[in-house]
Coordinates of C-alpha atoms in Angstrom, one line a residue:
V1 CA 10.8 37.9 -31.8
D2 CA 13.6 36.1 -29.2
V3 CA 16.3 34.1 -30.8
T4 CA 15.4 31.0 -28.8
D5 CA 11.8 31.1 -30.2
N6 CA 13.5 30.3 -33.7
L7 CA 16.0 27.6 -31.9
T8 CA 15.3 23.9 -32.4
L9 CA 17.3 20.9 -31.2
T10 CA 17.7 18.4 -34.0
S11 CA 17.6 14.7 -34.0
E12 CA 21.3 14.7 -34.1
G13 CA 21.5 16.7 -30.7
K14 CA 22.4 19.8 -33.1
Y15 CA 21.1 23.4 -32.6
K16 CA 19.5 24.8 -35.8
I17 CA 18.0 28.4 -36.2
D18 CA 16.1 28.7 -39.3
R19 CA 16.0 32.3 -39.6
M20 CA 16.9 35.3 -37.0
F21 CA 14.4 38.1 -36.7
N22 CA 14.8 41.2 -34.4
V23 CA 17.3 40.0 -31.9
V24 CA 19.6 43.0 -32.2
N25 CA 17.8 44.8 -29.6
K26 CA 17.7 42.1 -27.0
L27 CA 20.7 42.5 -24.2
H28 CA 22.5 39.1 -24.2
D29 CA 24.9 38.3 -21.5
L30 CA 27.0 35.6 -23.6
F31 CA 28.1 36.1 -27.5
I32 CA 30.2 33.2 -28.3
C33 CA 32.9 33.3 -31.1
C34 CA 34.0 30.0 -32.4
S35 CA 35.0 27.7 -35.1
M36 CA 32.4 25.3 -36.6
S37 CA 34.9 22.5 -35.5
D38 CA 34.5 23.3 -32.0
E39 CA 30.6 22.9 -32.3
N40 CA 30.5 20.4 -29.4
E41 CA 32.2 22.4 -26.6
C42 CA 30.0 25.6 -28.0
R43 CA 26.9 23.6 -27.8
L44 CA 27.9 22.1 -24.2
I45 CA 28.7 25.7 -23.2
C46 CA 25.3 27.2 -24.3
E47 CA 23.2 24.3 -22.6
S48 CA 25.2 24.5 -19.5
A49 CA 24.9 28.5 -19.5
S50 CA 21.5 28.6 -20.3
N51 CA 20.5 25.9 -17.7
I52 CA 21.9 28.5 -15.0
G53 CA 20.1 31.3 -16.4
I54 CA 22.7 33.1 -18.9
N55 CA 21.2 34.5 -21.9
V56 CA 23.3 33.3 -24.9
F57 CA 23.2 34.5 -28.4
I58 CA 23.4 31.8 -30.6
Y59 CA 23.6 31.9 -34.4
N60 CA 23.7 29.2 -37.0
N61 CA 22.6 28.8 -40.5
M62 CA 22.8 32.3 -41.4
L63 CA 22.3 33.2 -44.9
A64 CA 24.3 35.5 -47.0
Y65 CA 21.4 38.2 -47.4
D66 CA 21.2 38.5 -43.6
A67 CA 23.8 40.9 -43.6
W68 CA 26.0 38.4 -41.5
A69 CA 28.8 41.1 -40.7
D70 CA 26.2 43.8 -39.5
S71 CA 24.0 41.4 -37.4
I72 CA 27.4 39.8 -35.7
K73 CA 28.3 43.3 -34.9
D74 CA 25.0 44.2 -33.5
N75 CA 24.8 41.3 -31.6
I76 CA 28.4 41.3 -30.2
S77 CA 27.6 45.1 -29.1
S78 CA 24.4 44.1 -27.2
S79 CA 26.4 41.1 -25.5
K80 CA 27.7 41.7 -21.9
I81 CA 30.4 39.1 -22.4
I82 CA 32.1 37.9 -25.5
L83 CA 33.5 34.2 -24.9
C84 CA 36.0 33.2 -27.5
L85 CA 36.9 29.6 -28.1
F86 CA 40.5 29.5 -29.1
S87 CA 41.4 26.3 -30.8
N88 CA 43.8 25.0 -33.6
K89 CA 40.9 25.6 -36.2
S90 CA 39.3 28.9 -34.9
I91 CA 42.9 30.5 -34.6
M92 CA 43.2 30.1 -38.5
S93 CA 39.5 31.1 -39.3
K94 CA 39.1 35.0 -40.8
A95 CA 35.5 34.9 -39.4
F96 CA 36.4 33.9 -36.0
L97 CA 39.3 36.7 -36.0
A98 CA 37.1 39.2 -37.5
E99 CA 34.6 38.5 -34.4
V100 CA 37.3 38.7 -32.0
N101 CA 38.7 41.8 -33.4
A102 CA 35.3 43.5 -33.7
S103 CA 34.8 42.7 -29.7
K104 CA 38.3 44.4 -29.3
K105 CA 37.3 47.7 -31.1
L106 CA 33.7 47.8 -29.4
N107 CA 35.7 47.4 -25.9
K108 CA 33.5 44.2 -25.0
E109 CA 34.3 42.2 -22.2
I110 CA 36.4 39.1 -23.7
F111 CA 36.5 36.1 -22.0
P112 CA 39.2 33.7 -23.8
V113 CA 38.6 30.0 -23.5
V114 CA 41.7 27.7 -24.7
L115 CA 40.5 24.4 -26.1
D116 CA 43.9 23.4 -27.6
K117 CA 47.0 24.3 -25.4
E118 CA 49.3 24.7 -28.5
V119 CA 47.3 27.7 -29.2
E120 CA 48.8 29.4 -26.1
S121 CA 52.1 30.0 -27.9
N122 CA 50.4 31.0 -31.3
P123 CA 51.8 34.4 -32.3
T124 CA 48.2 35.4 -33.2
F125 CA 46.8 34.3 -29.9
I126 CA 49.6 36.3 -28.1
E127 CA 49.0 39.4 -30.4
L128 CA 45.4 39.3 -29.6
L129 CA 45.3 38.7 -25.9
G130 CA 48.6 39.8 -24.8
D131 CA 48.6 39.2 -20.8
R132 CA 45.0 38.7 -20.5
Y133 CA 43.6 36.1 -18.5
F134 CA 42.2 33.1 -20.3
F135 CA 40.3 29.9 -19.1
R136 CA 41.8 26.7 -20.0
F137 CA 39.3 23.9 -21.0
D138 CA 40.4 20.3 -20.8
R139 CA 38.5 18.5 -23.7
N140 CA 39.5 15.1 -21.8
D141 CA 37.6 16.3 -18.5
P142 CA 34.6 18.2 -20.1
K143 CA 32.4 17.8 -17.0
T144 CA 34.5 19.5 -14.7
S145 CA 36.0 22.2 -17.4
I146 CA 32.4 23.1 -17.8
A147 CA 31.4 23.6 -14.2
K148 CA 34.4 25.7 -13.6
L149 CA 33.9 27.7 -16.6
M150 CA 30.3 28.4 -15.5
Q151 CA 31.5 29.7 -12.2
E152 CA 33.8 32.0 -13.8
L153 CA 31.2 33.3 -16.5
Y154 CA 28.7 33.9 -13.5
K155 CA 31.6 35.7 -11.4
H156 CA 32.3 37.9 -14.5
L157 CA 28.4 38.8 -15.0
I158 CA 27.9 39.6 -11.5
R159 CA 30.9 42.1 -11.6
L160 CA 29.5 43.5 -15.1
G161 CA 26.1 44.0 -13.4

């Protein structure tokens, strides 16, 4: 079962996945690590990426018995690029940091996106990324930011094959 078969758009314009089944064996182009407080940017990125043919792994409403950590690790493993949305909230989230660290341990291609400029001077951010390239997303101009981000993602995917 493809994860998109279980994906629905609610009347509030939010995505909802009732359950996930057998998505581990599917190779995804993109896995997005983010904080729930950044769901608007995440949703915009998901929609935009899907519209240009990028296959995005989306998770939401996972229940405890869904073996969250194992499922996330498996889906990180099956994704070409791990896009990490760094914000003031996400940098404080243990779950977010666990996903970023799992991605690093698996030697995955990490594509950092900074939503809040203050994060750039955060010691945790610096420790996680060092001198790595990151993309600055301007929340005041999401249309321009999303267009540039899609160009960058597409280039990365072509490079990765």
